Short mmCIF file of C-alpha atoms in Angstrom, two decimals:
data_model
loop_
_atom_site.label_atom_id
_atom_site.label_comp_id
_atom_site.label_asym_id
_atom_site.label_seq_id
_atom_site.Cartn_x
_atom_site.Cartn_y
_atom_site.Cartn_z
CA UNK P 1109 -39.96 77.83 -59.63
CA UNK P 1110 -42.86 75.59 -59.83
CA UNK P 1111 -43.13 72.38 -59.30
CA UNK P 1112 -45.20 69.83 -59.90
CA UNK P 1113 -45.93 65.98 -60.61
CA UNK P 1114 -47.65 64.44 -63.53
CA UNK P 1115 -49.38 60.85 -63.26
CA UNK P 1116 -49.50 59.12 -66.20
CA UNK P 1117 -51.56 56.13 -67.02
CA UNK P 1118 -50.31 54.37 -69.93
CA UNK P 1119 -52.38 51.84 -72.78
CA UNK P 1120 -51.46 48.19 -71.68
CA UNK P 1121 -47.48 47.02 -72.12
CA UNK P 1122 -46.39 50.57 -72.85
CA UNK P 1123 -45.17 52.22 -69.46
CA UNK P 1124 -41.64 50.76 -70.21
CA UNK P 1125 -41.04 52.38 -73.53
CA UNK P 1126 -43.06 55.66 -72.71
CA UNK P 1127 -41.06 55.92 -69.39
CA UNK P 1128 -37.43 56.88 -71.93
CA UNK P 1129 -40.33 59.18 -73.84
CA UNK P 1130 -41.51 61.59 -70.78
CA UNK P 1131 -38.19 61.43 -68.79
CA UNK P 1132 -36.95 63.19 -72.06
CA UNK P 1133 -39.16 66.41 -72.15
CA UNK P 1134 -37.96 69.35 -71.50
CA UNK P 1135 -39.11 70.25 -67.89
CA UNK P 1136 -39.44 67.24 -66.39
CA UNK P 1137 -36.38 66.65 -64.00
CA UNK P 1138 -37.53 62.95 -62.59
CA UNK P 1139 -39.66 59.97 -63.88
CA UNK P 1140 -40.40 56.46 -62.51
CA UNK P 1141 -42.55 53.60 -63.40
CA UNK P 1142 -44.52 52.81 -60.00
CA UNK P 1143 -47.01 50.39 -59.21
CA UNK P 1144 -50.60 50.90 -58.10
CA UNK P 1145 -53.37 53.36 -60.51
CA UNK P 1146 -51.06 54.85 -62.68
CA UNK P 1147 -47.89 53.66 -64.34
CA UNK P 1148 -45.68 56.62 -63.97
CA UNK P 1149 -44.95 59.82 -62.10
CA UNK P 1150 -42.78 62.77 -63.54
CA UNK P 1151 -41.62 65.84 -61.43
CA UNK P 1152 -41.47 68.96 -63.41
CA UNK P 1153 -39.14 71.79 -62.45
CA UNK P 1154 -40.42 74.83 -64.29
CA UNK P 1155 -40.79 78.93 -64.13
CA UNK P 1156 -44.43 78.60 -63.99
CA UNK P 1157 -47.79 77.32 -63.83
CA UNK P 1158 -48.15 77.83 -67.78
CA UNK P 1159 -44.94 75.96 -67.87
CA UNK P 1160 -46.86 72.81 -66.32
CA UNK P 1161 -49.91 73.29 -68.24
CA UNK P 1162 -47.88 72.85 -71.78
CA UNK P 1163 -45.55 70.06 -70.17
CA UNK P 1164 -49.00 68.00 -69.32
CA UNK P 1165 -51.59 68.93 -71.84
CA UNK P 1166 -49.14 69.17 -74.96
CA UNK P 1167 -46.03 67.39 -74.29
CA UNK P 1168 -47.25 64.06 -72.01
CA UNK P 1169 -50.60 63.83 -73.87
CA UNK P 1170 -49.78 64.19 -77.00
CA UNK P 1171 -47.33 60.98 -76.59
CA UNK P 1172 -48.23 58.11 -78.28
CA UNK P 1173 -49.49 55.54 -75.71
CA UNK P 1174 -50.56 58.15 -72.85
CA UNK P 1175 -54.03 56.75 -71.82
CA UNK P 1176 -54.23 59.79 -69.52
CA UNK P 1177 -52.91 62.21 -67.00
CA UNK P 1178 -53.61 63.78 -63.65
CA UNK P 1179 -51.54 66.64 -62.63
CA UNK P 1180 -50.61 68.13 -58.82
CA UNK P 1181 -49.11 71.30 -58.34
CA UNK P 1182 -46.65 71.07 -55.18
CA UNK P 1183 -47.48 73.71 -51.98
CA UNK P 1184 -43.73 73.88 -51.27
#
């Protein structure tokens, strides 16, 4: 398993409503809205690194609202 955790920085007044949007993708097993750079933080549970890569670059970008991401791979 792999996992990892995507920050996502959201356009202005949408990190409520995108929080019910990234919580639901496939993959991602945890999501909060948190205070300070970013706006929220998924963990992602998957079988592997090209698992993360699709979760982040296709799934989280690609929703409406996503300003941008940074992802971390966890050393675990």
């Amino acid at each position: 398993m792999v996992v990892a955790y995507v920050l996502v920085k959201a356009n202005t007044g949408d990190a409520d409503r995108l929080l019910d949007d990234v919580a639901s993708i496939d993959g991602i097993v945890d999501a909060h809205v948190v205070a300070g750079d970013v706006d929220i933080i998924a963990k992602l549970d998957v079988d592997s690194p090209a698992d993360v890569k699709n979760i982040a670059a296709n799934a989280i970008q690609a929703t409406a609202g996503v300003e941008s991401t940074e992802t971390y791979l966890s050393m675990q």
